[in-house]
Short mmCIF file of C-alpha atoms and ligand atoms in Angstrom, two decimals:
data_model
loop_
_atom_site.label_atom_id
_atom_site.label_comp_id
_atom_site.label_asym_id
_atom_site.label_seq_id
_atom_site.Cartn_x
_atom_site.Cartn_y
_atom_site.Cartn_z
CA MET A 1 0.00 0.00 0.00
CA PRO A 2 1.64 3.26 -1.09
CA GLY A 3 -0.50 5.31 1.36
CA MET A 4 0.95 3.37 4.28
CA GLY A 5 4.51 4.66 3.93
CA HIS A 6 3.16 8.16 3.59
CA SER A 7 1.13 8.06 6.78
CA LEU A 8 4.04 6.41 8.62
CA ARG A 9 6.26 9.30 7.53
CA ALA A 10 3.62 11.76 8.67
CA ALA A 11 3.41 10.01 12.05
CA ALA A 12 7.19 10.10 12.36
CA LEU A 13 7.22 13.80 11.55
CA LEU A 14 4.55 14.43 14.14
CA ALA A 15 6.49 12.49 16.76
CA PHE A 16 9.55 14.53 15.84
CA VAL A 17 7.71 17.81 16.33
CA VAL A 18 6.28 16.73 19.67
CA LEU A 19 9.70 15.60 20.86
CA SER A 20 11.27 18.91 19.80
CA ILE A 21 8.73 20.75 21.89
CA LEU A 22 9.36 18.44 24.85
CA VAL A 23 13.09 19.07 24.68
CA SER A 24 12.80 22.83 24.76
CA LEU A 25 10.17 22.70 27.50
CA LEU A 26 12.26 20.43 29.65
CA ILE A 27 15.29 22.65 29.29
CA SER A 28 13.34 25.78 30.12
CA SER A 29 11.67 24.17 33.08
CA VAL A 30 14.98 22.92 34.46
CA GLN A 31 16.13 26.53 34.45
CA GLN A 32 12.95 27.94 35.94
CA PHE A 33 12.01 25.16 38.24
CA GLY A 34 13.03 26.72 41.54
CA ALA A 35 10.25 29.27 41.32
CA GLY A 36 7.54 26.66 40.93
CA ILE A 37 8.29 24.40 43.85
CA TYR A 38 8.10 27.22 46.43
CA HIS A 39 4.34 27.46 46.12
CA PHE A 40 3.55 24.01 47.34
CA SER A 41 6.38 23.64 49.81
CA ASN A 42 5.64 26.57 52.11
CA ALA A 43 2.37 25.00 53.10
CA THR A 44 3.82 21.69 54.24
CA VAL A 45 6.87 22.77 56.18
CA ALA A 46 6.59 24.99 59.17
CA GLY A 47 9.52 25.68 61.40
CA ASP A 48 13.11 26.45 60.90
CA GLU A 49 13.26 28.55 57.77
CA GLU A 50 16.88 27.71 57.14
CA GLU A 51 16.49 23.96 57.33
CA PHE A 52 13.43 24.22 55.17
CA ALA A 53 15.32 26.17 52.54
CA SER A 54 18.11 23.63 52.44
CA LEU A 55 15.72 20.67 52.17
CA ARG A 56 13.90 22.43 49.40
CA GLY A 57 17.15 23.17 47.65
CA ALA A 58 18.16 19.51 47.85
CA LEU A 59 14.85 18.33 46.43
CA ILE A 60 15.02 20.86 43.61
CA TYR A 61 18.50 19.62 42.86
CA GLN A 62 17.22 16.03 42.68
CA LEU A 63 14.35 17.02 40.44
CA ASN A 64 16.69 18.84 38.10
CA GLN A 65 19.01 15.83 37.96
CA ARG A 66 16.07 13.65 36.88
CA ARG A 67 15.09 16.12 34.19
CA LYS A 68 18.62 16.17 32.89
CA GLU A 69 18.53 12.39 32.60
CA ILE A 70 15.56 12.63 30.31
CA ILE A 71 16.84 15.36 28.01
CA PRO A 72 19.49 13.27 26.22
CA LEU A 73 16.85 10.62 25.53
CA LEU A 74 15.00 13.28 23.58
CA LEU A 75 17.99 14.17 21.42
CA LEU A 76 16.53 14.26 18.00
CA ASP A 77 19.51 13.53 15.87
CA ARG A 78 21.77 10.61 16.60
CA GLU A 79 24.72 12.54 15.23
CA GLU A 80 24.22 15.34 17.70
CA THR A 81 26.68 15.27 20.57
CA TRP A 82 26.12 16.33 24.13
CA GLU A 83 28.39 19.36 23.63
CA SER A 84 26.64 20.66 20.54
CA PHE A 85 23.30 20.04 22.16
CA TYR A 86 24.10 22.12 25.21
CA GLN A 87 25.77 24.85 23.14
CA ARG A 88 22.59 25.14 21.16
CA ASP A 89 20.62 25.24 24.36
CA GLN A 90 22.62 28.16 25.73
CA THR A 91 22.20 30.30 22.64
CA GLN A 92 18.50 29.66 22.56
CA ASP A 93 16.63 32.02 24.84
CA SER A 94 12.99 31.46 24.09
CA PRO A 95 10.40 32.34 26.75
CA LEU A 96 8.70 29.43 28.46
CA ASP A 97 5.38 28.55 26.90
CA TYR A 98 3.44 27.38 29.93
CA SER A 99 0.27 26.59 28.04
CA LEU A 100 2.02 24.03 25.90
CA TRP A 101 3.98 22.60 28.82
CA ASN A 102 0.71 22.19 30.68
CA GLU A 103 -0.86 20.51 27.74
CA ILE A 104 1.83 17.88 27.80
CA THR A 105 2.41 17.39 31.52
CA HIS A 106 -1.11 17.91 32.77
CA GLY A 107 -3.44 17.40 29.93
CA SER A 108 -4.22 15.56 26.79
CA ARG A 109 -2.11 14.86 23.77
CA LYS A 110 -4.81 12.70 22.24
CA ALA A 111 -5.46 15.16 19.47
CA HIS A 112 -1.84 14.96 18.31
CA MET A 113 -0.85 11.38 18.91
CA ASP A 114 -4.07 9.38 18.79
CA GLU A 115 -3.22 8.22 22.27
CA MET A 116 -5.23 7.43 25.36
CA ASP A 117 -5.30 10.05 28.08
CA CYS A 118 -6.89 10.79 31.47
CA GLN A 119 -10.30 10.75 29.83
CA SER A 120 -9.78 7.14 28.75
CA LEU A 121 -9.41 6.13 32.40
CA VAL A 122 -12.81 7.41 33.50
CA ASP A 123 -14.98 4.54 34.81
CA MET A 124 -12.26 1.95 34.38
CA GLN A 125 -12.34 -1.25 36.44
CA ALA A 126 -9.25 -2.53 38.20
CA VAL A 127 -8.85 -6.28 37.72
CA GLU A 128 -5.71 -7.13 39.67
CA VAL A 129 -2.39 -5.76 40.82
CA LEU A 130 0.26 -7.31 38.59
CA GLY A 131 3.21 -6.13 40.58
CA SER A 132 4.50 -3.59 43.02
CA GLY A 133 8.10 -2.54 43.36
CA TYR A 134 10.27 0.11 44.98
CA THR A 135 8.95 2.73 42.59
CA LYS A 136 5.97 1.49 40.68
CA LEU A 137 2.69 -0.27 40.89
CA VAL A 138 1.39 -2.16 37.86
CA VAL A 139 -2.34 -2.75 37.65
CA LYS A 140 -4.44 -4.69 35.19
CA VAL A 141 -7.61 -2.77 34.32
CA ASN A 142 -10.51 -2.84 31.91
CA LEU A 143 -11.39 0.53 30.44
CA ALA A 144 -14.99 1.70 30.25
CA GLY A 145 -15.29 0.35 26.71
CA GLY A 146 -14.08 -3.06 27.90
CA GLN A 147 -10.58 -2.72 26.50
CA PRO A 148 -7.93 -4.37 28.71
CA VAL A 149 -4.82 -2.31 29.49
CA ALA A 150 -2.06 -2.24 32.08
CA LEU A 151 -1.41 0.90 34.14
CA LYS A 152 1.86 1.89 35.75
CA LEU A 153 1.66 4.34 38.63
CA VAL A 154 3.85 5.65 41.39
CA ASN A 155 3.78 3.21 44.29
CA GLU A 156 2.74 5.47 47.17
CA GLN A 157 3.72 2.74 49.63
CA GLY A 158 6.98 1.96 47.85
CA ILE A 159 10.49 2.37 49.21
CA ASP A 160 11.34 5.25 46.85
CA MET A 161 8.39 7.33 47.99
CA GLY A 162 8.90 6.52 51.67
CA LYS A 163 12.58 7.39 51.66
CA CYS A 164 12.01 10.63 49.76
CA VAL A 165 9.30 11.84 52.14
CA GLU A 166 11.53 10.98 55.07
CA ASP A 167 14.40 12.95 53.55
CA PHE A 168 12.54 15.96 52.17
CA LYS A 169 9.21 16.07 54.06
CA ASP A 170 7.37 17.04 50.91
CA PRO A 171 4.92 14.38 49.59
CA ARG A 172 3.98 16.36 46.56
CA GLY A 173 7.54 17.15 45.54
CA CYS A 174 8.46 13.52 46.16
CA ARG A 175 5.62 12.22 44.03
CA GLU A 176 6.93 14.42 41.26
CA LEU A 177 10.47 13.15 41.83
CA VAL A 178 9.43 9.49 41.77
CA SER A 179 7.23 10.18 38.74
CA TYR A 180 10.32 11.01 36.75
CA LYS A 181 11.02 7.29 36.43
CA LEU A 182 7.64 6.94 34.75
CA LYS A 183 8.20 10.00 32.57
CA LYS A 184 11.55 8.60 31.51
CA GLU A 185 9.83 5.36 30.64
CA ILE A 186 7.24 7.19 28.54
CA VAL A 187 10.00 8.85 26.56
CA LEU A 188 11.90 5.56 26.16
CA LEU A 189 8.77 3.74 25.02
CA GLN A 190 8.16 6.44 22.44
CA ARG A 191 11.69 6.28 21.14
CA LEU A 192 12.16 2.51 21.23
CA GLN A 193 9.12 1.29 19.35
CA HIS A 194 9.47 -2.31 18.25
CA PRO A 195 7.18 -5.38 18.05
CA ASN A 196 9.04 -6.83 21.04
CA VAL A 197 8.67 -3.73 23.22
CA ILE A 198 5.37 -3.20 25.04
CA LYS A 199 3.19 -0.68 23.24
CA LEU A 200 2.60 2.67 24.90
CA LYS A 201 -1.08 3.46 24.55
CA GLY A 202 -0.93 6.85 26.22
CA HIS A 203 -0.59 8.48 29.58
CA CYS A 204 -2.44 10.57 32.08
CA ALA A 205 -0.66 13.30 33.98
CA GLY A 206 -1.91 16.14 36.04
CA ASP A 207 -3.63 17.47 39.08
CA ALA A 208 -6.65 15.20 39.02
CA GLY A 209 -7.81 14.62 42.60
CA GLY A 210 -5.51 17.36 43.83
CA GLU A 211 -2.49 15.08 43.66
CA GLY A 212 -0.04 17.03 41.59
CA GLY A 213 2.90 15.47 39.82
CA LYS A 214 1.06 12.21 39.36
CA VAL A 215 1.69 10.25 36.17
CA THR A 216 -0.08 7.13 34.95
CA VAL A 217 1.36 5.23 32.02
CA ILE A 218 -1.17 3.33 29.90
CA LEU A 219 0.24 0.21 28.28
CA GLU A 220 -0.87 -2.73 26.21
CA GLN A 221 -1.74 -5.61 28.56
CA GLY A 222 0.46 -8.69 28.67
CA ASN A 223 0.88 -11.80 30.76
CA PRO A 224 3.91 -12.00 33.02
CA LEU A 225 6.48 -14.39 31.61
CA GLN A 226 6.21 -17.64 33.57
CA MET A 227 9.54 -19.40 33.27
CA ILE A 228 8.31 -22.55 35.07
CA GLN A 229 5.38 -22.85 32.70
CA LEU A 230 7.62 -22.14 29.73
CA LEU A 231 10.02 -24.90 30.76
CA GLN A 232 7.14 -27.35 30.35
CA SER A 233 6.06 -25.96 26.97
CA PRO A 234 6.86 -27.41 23.56
CA TRP A 235 10.25 -26.46 22.16
CA GLU A 236 8.56 -24.42 19.43
CA ASP A 237 7.14 -22.01 22.04
CA ARG A 238 10.41 -21.80 23.95
CA PHE A 239 12.26 -21.12 20.71
CA ARG A 240 9.80 -18.33 19.96
CA VAL A 241 10.62 -16.54 23.21
CA CYS A 242 14.35 -16.77 22.48
CA LEU A 243 13.93 -15.63 18.86
CA ASP A 244 11.81 -12.66 19.96
CA LEU A 245 14.44 -11.76 22.52
CA VAL A 246 17.21 -11.86 19.90
CA ARG A 247 15.13 -9.72 17.53
CA LEU A 248 14.69 -7.22 20.36
CA LEU A 249 18.40 -7.17 21.18
CA HIS A 250 19.24 -6.69 17.52
CA PHE A 251 16.99 -3.64 17.47
CA LEU A 252 18.42 -2.30 20.73
CA SER A 253 21.97 -2.63 19.43
CA GLN A 254 21.25 0.06 16.83
CA SER A 255 18.25 1.88 18.24
CA PRO A 256 17.48 5.57 17.71
CA LEU A 257 19.23 6.15 21.06
CA GLY A 258 22.36 4.25 20.08
CA SER A 259 23.30 0.84 21.45
CA VAL A 260 21.07 0.23 24.45
CA ALA A 261 21.95 -2.12 27.33
CA LEU A 262 19.33 -3.58 29.64
CA LEU A 263 21.06 -3.26 32.99
CA ASP A 264 18.49 -5.21 34.99
CA PHE A 265 17.94 -8.15 32.64
CA GLN A 266 15.49 -10.56 34.23
CA PRO A 267 12.60 -12.64 32.94
CA ARG A 268 10.28 -10.50 35.08
CA GLN A 269 11.03 -7.49 32.85
CA PHE A 270 9.12 -9.27 30.08
CA VAL A 271 5.53 -10.20 29.31
CA THR A 272 3.90 -12.10 26.50
CA VAL A 273 1.10 -10.76 24.34
CA SER A 274 -0.56 -13.55 22.29
CA GLY A 275 2.60 -15.62 22.70
CA GLU A 276 4.88 -12.79 21.57
CA LEU A 277 7.62 -11.68 23.95
CA LYS A 278 7.64 -7.98 24.92
CA LEU A 279 9.96 -5.98 27.08
CA THR A 280 7.80 -4.13 29.55
CA ASP A 281 10.27 -2.49 31.90
CA LEU A 282 12.57 0.12 30.43
CA ASP A 283 13.69 1.62 33.73
CA ASP A 284 17.14 0.28 33.45
CA ALA A 285 17.72 0.72 29.76
CA SER A 286 20.93 2.67 29.22
CA ALA A 287 22.46 3.99 26.04
CA GLU A 288 25.59 5.22 27.79
CA GLU A 289 28.90 4.15 26.33
CA THR A 290 31.76 3.14 28.59
CA SER A 291 34.89 5.16 28.00
CA CYS A 292 38.26 3.51 28.34
CA GLN A 293 42.01 3.87 28.03
CA THR A 294 43.02 0.23 27.91
CA HIS A 295 41.25 -3.05 27.14
CA ALA A 296 41.27 -3.77 30.87
CA ASP A 297 38.78 -0.91 31.34
CA CYS A 298 36.28 -2.86 29.21
CA THR A 299 35.51 -5.78 31.49
CA LEU A 300 32.10 -7.36 31.67
CA GLN A 301 31.62 -9.12 34.98
CA PHE A 302 29.13 -11.89 35.60
CA PRO A 303 28.92 -14.28 38.54
CA HIS A 304 30.65 -17.14 36.72
CA ARG A 305 32.38 -15.48 33.84
CA ASN A 306 34.35 -12.32 33.11
CA PHE A 307 34.97 -11.00 29.61
CA THR A 308 37.30 -8.29 28.38
CA LEU A 309 36.29 -6.38 25.26
CA PRO A 310 38.42 -4.16 23.03
CA CYS A 311 38.90 -0.47 23.79
CA SER A 312 38.54 1.41 20.50
CA ALA A 313 40.85 4.13 19.16
CA GLN A 314 38.08 6.60 20.07
CA GLY A 315 38.35 5.52 23.71
CA VAL A 316 35.04 3.65 24.06
CA CYS A 317 34.48 -0.01 24.84
CA GLU A 318 33.37 -1.54 21.56
CA GLY A 319 30.06 -3.38 21.66
CA LEU A 320 29.92 -3.47 25.46
CA ASN A 321 26.17 -2.86 25.69
CA GLU A 322 25.41 -5.35 22.94
CA LYS A 323 27.62 -8.05 24.46
CA ARG A 324 26.21 -7.51 27.93
CA ASN A 325 22.71 -8.12 26.54
CA ILE A 326 23.79 -11.23 24.63
CA TYR A 327 25.38 -12.85 27.65
CA ASN A 328 22.36 -12.07 29.81
CA ALA A 329 20.09 -13.59 27.15
CA TYR A 330 22.31 -16.66 27.25
CA ARG A 331 22.33 -17.03 31.02
CA TYR A 332 18.71 -16.14 31.80
CA PHE A 333 16.94 -17.53 28.73
CA PHE A 334 18.88 -19.71 26.29
CA THR A 335 20.38 -22.11 28.85
CA TYR A 336 16.93 -22.91 30.20
CA LEU A 337 14.83 -22.76 27.07
CA LEU A 338 16.80 -23.74 23.99
CA PRO A 339 18.74 -27.03 24.21
CA HIS A 340 16.13 -29.09 26.00
CA GLN A 341 14.11 -31.27 23.55
CA ALA A 342 15.32 -29.38 20.50
CA PRO A 343 14.26 -31.26 17.33
CA PRO A 344 17.01 -33.73 16.37
CA GLY A 345 17.69 -31.88 13.11
CA PHE A 346 18.60 -28.73 15.03
CA THR A 347 20.78 -29.94 17.84
CA HIS A 348 24.05 -28.95 16.15
CA LEU A 349 22.65 -25.50 15.28
CA VAL A 350 21.42 -24.99 18.82
CA ASP A 351 24.74 -26.17 20.25
CA HIS A 352 26.48 -23.65 18.05
CA ILE A 353 24.24 -20.81 19.28
CA MET A 354 24.75 -21.87 22.90
CA ASN A 355 28.48 -21.87 22.50
CA SER A 356 28.85 -18.64 20.53
CA THR A 357 26.57 -16.68 22.88
CA GLY A 358 27.90 -18.31 26.05
CA GLU A 359 31.46 -17.45 24.99
CA LEU A 360 30.45 -14.06 23.48
CA LYS A 361 32.05 -15.08 20.20
CA ALA A 362 29.19 -13.84 18.01
CA ASP A 363 27.75 -10.34 17.75
CA ILE A 364 24.00 -9.81 17.72
CA ASN A 365 23.82 -9.77 13.91
CA HIS A 366 25.30 -13.25 13.64
CA THR A 367 23.17 -14.49 16.51
CA LEU A 368 20.03 -13.21 14.82
CA GLU A 369 21.07 -14.85 11.55
CA ALA A 370 21.53 -18.18 13.31
CA PHE A 371 18.06 -17.94 14.87
CA GLU A 372 16.35 -16.88 11.65
CA HIS A 373 18.08 -19.77 9.86
CA ILE A 374 16.56 -22.25 12.31
CA LEU A 375 13.14 -20.63 11.90
CA LEU A 376 13.41 -20.93 8.13
CA LEU A 377 14.35 -24.61 8.31
CA TYR A 378 11.60 -25.27 10.81
CA LYS A 379 8.93 -23.61 8.70
CA SER A 380 10.04 -25.20 5.44
CA GLY A 381 10.57 -28.67 6.88
CA LEU A 382 13.97 -28.84 5.16
CA HIS A 383 15.48 -30.39 8.27
CA LEU A 384 13.23 -33.41 7.70
CA ASP A 385 14.65 -34.29 4.29
CA ASN A 386 16.13 -37.50 5.63
CA LEU A 387 12.75 -38.96 6.60
CA PRO A 388 11.85 -41.72 4.12
CA PRO A 389 8.93 -40.61 1.91
CA SER A 390 7.62 -44.17 1.95
CA ILE A 391 6.78 -43.90 5.63
CA ILE A 392 3.37 -42.42 4.86
CA ARG A 393 2.41 -45.50 2.79
CA ASP A 394 1.95 -47.42 6.04
CA TYR A 395 -1.18 -45.32 6.67
CA THR A 396 -4.66 -45.07 5.19
CA VAL A 397 -5.85 -41.49 4.89
CA MET A 398 -9.44 -40.31 5.27
CA ARG A 399 -9.87 -36.68 4.32
CA GLY A 400 -12.66 -34.47 5.68
CA MET A 401 -12.93 -36.74 8.72
CA GLY A 402 -12.28 -36.55 12.44
CA THR A 403 -12.66 -39.14 15.15
CA SER A 404 -14.71 -39.67 18.29
CA GLY A 405 -14.50 -42.12 21.17
CA ASP A 406 -10.73 -41.83 21.21
CA THR A 407 -8.45 -43.86 23.41
CA GLU A 408 -5.75 -41.33 24.05
CA TYR A 409 -2.32 -41.53 25.53
CA ARG A 410 -0.13 -38.80 26.90
CA CYS A 411 3.14 -37.64 25.47
CA TRP A 412 5.52 -34.85 26.38
CA PRO A 413 5.55 -31.97 25.67
CA SER A 414 1.99 -32.00 24.41
CA TYR A 415 -0.09 -28.94 23.53
CA SER A 416 -2.99 -30.63 25.34
CA GLN A 417 -3.04 -31.97 28.90
CA GLN A 418 -5.22 -34.96 28.11
CA GLY A 419 -3.80 -36.46 24.97
CA CYS A 420 -0.83 -36.27 22.69
CA LEU A 421 -1.04 -33.13 20.56
CA LEU A 422 2.16 -32.16 18.74
CA SER A 423 3.11 -29.85 15.91
CA VAL A 424 4.33 -31.39 12.66
CA HIS A 425 5.44 -30.07 9.31
CA SER A 426 3.55 -32.68 7.30
CA ALA A 427 1.73 -36.01 7.42
CA ARG A 428 5.11 -37.60 6.80
CA GLU A 429 6.61 -36.16 9.98
CA ALA A 430 3.45 -37.16 11.88
CA ALA A 431 3.78 -40.72 10.56
CA PHE A 432 7.38 -40.76 11.70
CA ILE A 433 6.34 -39.66 15.20
CA CYS A 434 3.45 -42.16 15.33
CA ASN A 435 5.84 -44.97 14.37
CA SER A 436 8.13 -43.98 17.23
CA HIS A 437 5.33 -44.11 19.87
CA SER A 438 4.47 -47.71 20.76
CA GLN A 439 0.85 -46.77 21.73
CA CYS A 440 0.15 -44.90 18.48
CA ASN A 441 -2.10 -46.43 15.86
CA SER A 442 -3.65 -43.37 14.26
CA PHE A 443 -3.36 -39.63 14.12
CA THR A 444 -5.37 -36.64 12.91
CA LEU A 445 -4.07 -33.52 11.23
CA THR A 446 -6.44 -31.06 12.85
CA GLY A 447 -6.19 -28.09 10.51
CA GLN A 448 -5.04 -25.87 13.40
CA LYS A 449 -1.64 -24.26 13.11
CA THR A 450 1.04 -23.06 15.51
CA TRP A 451 2.78 -19.67 15.28
CA THR A 452 5.30 -21.03 12.77
CA GLY A 453 2.52 -22.36 10.55
CA ARG A 454 3.19 -25.99 11.50
CA LEU A 455 0.15 -28.26 11.78
CA LEU A 456 -1.21 -29.59 15.05
CA ALA A 457 -1.52 -33.37 14.95
CA SER A 458 -3.25 -35.45 17.60
CA PHE A 459 -1.97 -38.97 18.17
CA ARG A 460 -3.99 -41.80 19.76
CA SER A 461 -4.16 -45.51 20.34
CA SER A 462 -7.61 -46.04 18.88
CA PHE A 463 -11.01 -44.48 18.27
CA SER A 464 -14.55 -45.79 17.91
CA HIS A 465 -16.06 -43.62 15.17
CA LEU A 466 -15.13 -41.49 12.23
CA VAL A 467 -17.11 -38.24 12.09
CA PRO A 468 -17.30 -35.76 9.22
CA ASP A 469 -14.95 -32.80 9.78
CA GLY A 470 -14.16 -30.61 6.82
CA THR A 471 -10.88 -29.29 8.18
CA SER A 472 -9.12 -32.45 9.32
CA GLU A 473 -7.63 -35.69 8.00
CA VAL A 474 -7.40 -39.01 9.81
CA TYR A 475 -4.46 -41.37 9.22
CA VAL A 476 -4.76 -44.96 10.38
CA LYS A 477 -1.93 -47.48 10.47
CA LYS A 478 -2.62 -50.17 7.90
CA THR A 479 -1.15 -53.13 9.74
CA LYS A 480 -2.79 -52.56 13.10
CA ALA A 481 -5.85 -50.56 12.02
CA PRO A 482 -8.59 -50.89 14.65
CA GLU A 483 -12.19 -51.75 13.74
CA THR A 484 -13.93 -48.56 12.64
CA SER A 485 -17.37 -47.58 11.51
CA THR A 486 -18.59 -44.34 9.98
CA VAL A 487 -21.41 -42.54 11.74
C1 NAG B 501 2.81 30.18 50.42
O1 NAG B 501 3.56 31.32 50.06
C2 NAG B 501 2.91 32.16 49.12
C3 NAG B 501 3.87 33.26 48.70
O2 NAG B 501 4.57 33.74 49.83
C4 NAG B 501 1.62 32.71 49.75
O3 NAG B 501 0.95 33.54 48.81
C5 NAG B 501 0.74 31.55 50.10
O4 NAG B 501 -0.43 32.02 50.76
C6 NAG B 501 1.49 30.58 51.02
N1 NAG B 501 0.65 29.42 51.23
C7 NAG B 501 0.30 29.00 52.44
C8 NAG B 501 -0.62 27.84 52.46
O5 NAG B 501 0.73 29.52 53.45
C1 NAG B 502 35.87 -11.64 37.72
O1 NAG B 502 36.60 -10.48 38.09
C2 NAG B 502 36.50 -10.13 39.48
C3 NAG B 502 37.20 -8.81 39.69
O2 NAG B 502 38.44 -8.82 39.07
C4 NAG B 502 37.06 -11.26 40.32
O3 NAG B 502 36.94 -10.93 41.68
C5 NAG B 502 36.29 -12.54 40.02
O4 NAG B 502 36.87 -13.61 40.74
C6 NAG B 502 36.31 -12.84 38.53
N1 NAG B 502 35.42 -13.97 38.28
C7 NAG B 502 35.73 -14.98 37.51
C8 NAG B 502 34.71 -16.07 37.38
O5 NAG B 502 36.79 -15.05 36.92
C1 NAG B 503 32.19 -23.88 23.88
O1 NAG B 503 32.94 -24.89 23.26
C2 NAG B 503 34.22 -25.07 23.84
C3 NAG B 503 34.97 -26.11 22.99
O2 NAG B 503 34.19 -27.24 22.75
C4 NAG B 503 34.08 -25.52 25.30
O3 NAG B 503 35.34 -25.69 25.88
C5 NAG B 503 33.29 -24.45 26.05
O4 NAG B 503 33.06 -24.87 27.38
C6 NAG B 503 31.95 -24.18 25.36
N1 NAG B 503 31.34 -23.07 26.04
C7 NAG B 503 30.03 -22.99 26.31
C8 NAG B 503 29.58 -21.76 27.01
O5 NAG B 503 29.23 -23.85 26.00
C1 NAG B 504 24.36 -5.43 11.78
O1 NAG B 504 23.26 -5.32 10.90
C2 NAG B 504 22.80 -4.00 10.66
C3 NAG B 504 21.63 -4.06 9.71
O2 NAG B 504 20.68 -4.95 10.19
C4 NAG B 504 23.94 -3.18 10.06
O3 NAG B 504 23.50 -1.84 9.90
C5 NAG B 504 25.15 -3.22 10.98
O4 NAG B 504 26.23 -2.53 10.40
C6 NAG B 504 25.54 -4.65 11.25
N1 NAG B 504 26.63 -4.67 12.22
C7 NAG B 504 27.72 -5.36 12.05
C8 NAG B 504 28.74 -5.30 13.14
O5 NAG B 504 27.92 -6.06 11.07
#
């Protein structure tokens, strides 16, 4: 569709304009912030004026530090350096446009970005709390229209909030300070859009309910990644999680922000949406490069392994962020999910991936190539070329039929708890599997497909009736075919 590219470009341009405005507003408000905080602080602190002034000064300092963390994430041009950015900032002396700043921090941007806003949250129903941490609370909700979303809010009972109030005695200022983590996440989610990053649906910020500085991030809803459950899933599903992760890391290695490292790399930072892996926590994403003088400055330390990377002529550790991500993917995901029960045709390819990622021998491009190669083989069935074609001649096929009154047996790892339901590339692979199960005398290609497009086949010992079923095919072993009758 030619119109598609056009509207994508228009959307990109719009995002660019909004980000430009955000940058200049943030810079101006960093400079003018001191004036604003006075208004709400004088009410809460009575007593020693001097102590009060110093507390306030310290909080303002913290707030400004947080703002400064966000500004580089809004840099519009990858080529732009910190120096040139700040030089430009100093020469620019535009007055602060409060109406626009308010529109962004307190109000709606729906008109510009087609996003959800505070209005979308009216009459929502909370379903469950998905998690609560030092900083944030994540809640599953259904919006008034029934749409499920996840909300991230400041955790009022969290450690960050508690410590800040203890230090600065200013709940409102603290809420604003803690909210910066959410604001940073909003900016990161806008800049790092990818199928394997959770989708930002909008946000609500403002003085609703008299609680200033409050920010709510509205996200697509996912299911927390359950490693235990995943360990018991078919290899195809475990491979999918690893492939999605590698696709994500490939994107992060050359993102609009540069090469991004995930500093807190844990399965709990991820969710799945319809089986697709998505990074949901961007708190600890960092695009900072490590500067160095010698190779020894470029050491990656892990509990059981240390690696030393090259220090480039420009004085930065080459590929440090990328390699950190790869090794974390290896130790938290691949070791658990990939080798176990890999299809026989892939074991050497999987072993190769395990070794090259576990030893950090491959960069993310080569790792992605290796994964995509496996996917291609898996989809095309090329890895099954050594199965004898004659194998299928042992079976009688009945098309447009299903079975009832099945005597099932269980196999592992099955897509169904009761029987033996596995994915196959073709009837030939199913016949090969049936021959290798002593209890198997017939199988059905159900017409359902897995995410790779492979067919779901159900294997059984026997059945009592054939029933018409337009989408499926029944294969019965010729030698040991049980008595059957058509209904
Ligand atoms: C806080 O200080 C401002 C300016 O001095 C004053 O107008 C306002 O009434 C004060 N607020 C309270 C609650 O004392
Ligand atoms: C990694 O390096 C640290 C610091 O030099 C050292 O203490 C640790 O023993 C090393 N670990 C391994 C597994 O070599
Ligand atoms: C990679 O292969 C080498 C040589 O076979 C072996 O010594 C090493 O332990 C392997 N490393 C990993 C992480 O599997
Ligand atoms: C990795 O692939 C990307 C394109 O997908 C390319 O721009 C980049 O230069 C490659 N990096 C290396 C080290 O080959």
